[in-house]
Amino acid sequence: MMNKPSAERDNSGALTIKITSDAVNHIRSFGEIEGKNKTNLRVAVKGGGCSGLTYVLELAENPTDNEKVISENGWNFMLIKNHISFWLEPLWNIKAD
């Protein structure tokens, strides 16, 4: 299970991602299972799920015009611009159940 991903603003006001090495490794292994050697991960929010929101993570080729790209740990995280406020919280991590 993945804890809720997050973004934050650094001292200059730029948006950054906080992600653990375990989460990066999990994402990388997901790409290997899918047979995709990509370093672009689209992250989105949609309605539904127990908490009222579902978090969507998918490997992608290129960002769309309505996505903000944040590079961290060798990955490009593509966040839909009007969803960014949903990510301004805790650290991205992987939790094994």
Short mmCIF file of C-alpha atoms in Angstrom, two decimals:
data_model
loop_
_atom_site.label_atom_id
_atom_site.label_comp_id
_atom_site.label_asym_id
_atom_site.label_seq_id
_atom_site.Cartn_x
_atom_site.Cartn_y
_atom_site.Cartn_z
CA MET A 1 0.00 0.00 0.00
CA MET A 2 1.29 3.47 -0.78
CA ASN A 3 0.99 6.30 1.70
CA LYS A 4 -0.41 9.47 0.22
CA PRO A 5 2.19 11.14 -2.03
CA SER A 6 3.05 14.76 -1.40
CA ALA A 7 4.62 17.85 -2.82
CA GLU A 8 5.87 20.90 -0.99
CA ARG A 9 7.37 24.28 -1.78
CA ASP A 10 11.07 24.90 -1.15
CA ASN A 11 12.53 28.19 0.15
CA SER A 12 12.35 29.74 -3.31
CA GLY A 13 8.67 28.80 -3.66
CA ALA A 14 9.36 26.07 -6.23
CA LEU A 15 7.32 22.90 -5.90
CA THR A 16 9.33 19.84 -4.84
CA ILE A 17 8.50 16.19 -4.15
CA LYS A 18 9.43 14.30 -0.99
CA ILE A 19 9.79 10.60 -1.79
CA THR A 20 11.65 7.81 -0.01
CA SER A 21 14.13 5.52 -1.72
CA ASP A 22 11.77 2.58 -0.97
CA ALA A 23 9.03 4.35 -2.92
CA VAL A 24 11.39 5.04 -5.84
CA ASN A 25 12.44 1.37 -5.89
CA HIS A 26 8.80 0.25 -5.82
CA ILE A 27 7.91 2.52 -8.72
CA ARG A 28 10.94 1.28 -10.65
CA SER A 29 9.93 -2.37 -10.06
CA PHE A 30 6.38 -1.54 -11.19
CA GLY A 31 7.85 -0.29 -14.47
CA GLU A 32 9.94 -3.43 -14.87
CA ILE A 33 6.88 -5.64 -14.33
CA GLU A 34 4.99 -3.60 -16.92
CA GLY A 35 7.94 -3.98 -19.29
CA LYS A 36 8.36 -0.23 -19.44
CA ASN A 37 11.66 1.50 -18.84
CA LYS A 38 10.22 4.95 -18.21
CA THR A 39 11.03 7.59 -15.66
CA ASN A 40 7.80 9.59 -16.05
CA LEU A 41 5.09 8.96 -13.48
CA ARG A 42 1.70 10.62 -13.78
CA VAL A 43 0.01 11.23 -10.43
CA ALA A 44 -3.62 12.26 -10.28
CA VAL A 45 -6.62 12.35 -7.99
CA LYS A 46 -10.13 11.22 -8.82
CA GLY A 47 -13.31 10.93 -6.80
CA GLY A 48 -14.13 7.60 -5.18
CA GLY A 49 -12.66 5.23 -2.63
CA CYS A 50 -13.30 4.97 1.09
CA SER A 51 -11.87 8.42 1.85
CA GLY A 52 -13.69 10.03 -1.06
CA LEU A 53 -10.54 10.22 -3.20
CA THR A 54 -8.56 7.73 -5.24
CA TYR A 55 -4.92 8.37 -6.11
CA VAL A 56 -3.89 7.36 -9.62
CA LEU A 57 -0.28 6.50 -10.48
CA GLU A 58 0.71 5.49 -14.00
CA LEU A 59 3.84 5.35 -16.10
CA ALA A 60 3.59 7.77 -19.00
CA GLU A 61 5.48 8.94 -22.06
CA ASN A 62 5.12 12.71 -21.96
CA PRO A 63 3.36 15.33 -19.84
CA THR A 64 0.26 17.08 -21.11
CA ASP A 65 -0.14 20.86 -21.21
CA ASN A 66 -2.15 20.81 -17.97
CA GLU A 67 0.56 18.98 -15.98
CA LYS A 68 3.38 20.36 -13.84
CA VAL A 69 6.58 18.27 -14.02
CA ILE A 70 8.68 17.93 -10.88
CA SER A 71 11.95 15.98 -11.13
CA GLU A 72 13.17 14.06 -8.08
CA ASN A 73 15.37 10.98 -7.54
CA GLY A 74 15.76 10.43 -11.30
CA TRP A 75 12.00 10.52 -11.92
CA ASN A 76 9.70 13.08 -13.53
CA PHE A 77 6.47 13.33 -11.57
CA MET A 78 3.67 14.75 -13.70
CA LEU A 79 1.02 16.37 -11.52
CA ILE A 80 -2.18 17.73 -12.99
CA LYS A 81 -1.94 21.44 -12.20
CA ASN A 82 -5.37 21.80 -10.59
CA HIS A 83 -4.68 18.70 -8.41
CA ILE A 84 -1.45 20.01 -6.85
CA SER A 85 -3.19 21.13 -3.65
CA PHE A 86 -4.08 17.47 -2.94
CA TRP A 87 -0.36 16.60 -2.75
CA LEU A 88 0.77 19.39 -0.39
CA GLU A 89 1.04 17.10 2.63
CA PRO A 90 3.06 14.07 3.89
CA LEU A 91 5.93 12.10 2.45
CA TRP A 92 5.64 9.60 -0.43
CA ASN A 93 6.45 6.15 0.88
CA ILE A 94 5.65 2.49 0.33
CA LYS A 95 4.05 0.54 3.14
CA ALA A 96 4.10 -3.25 2.84
CA ASP A 97 1.07 -5.04 4.29
#
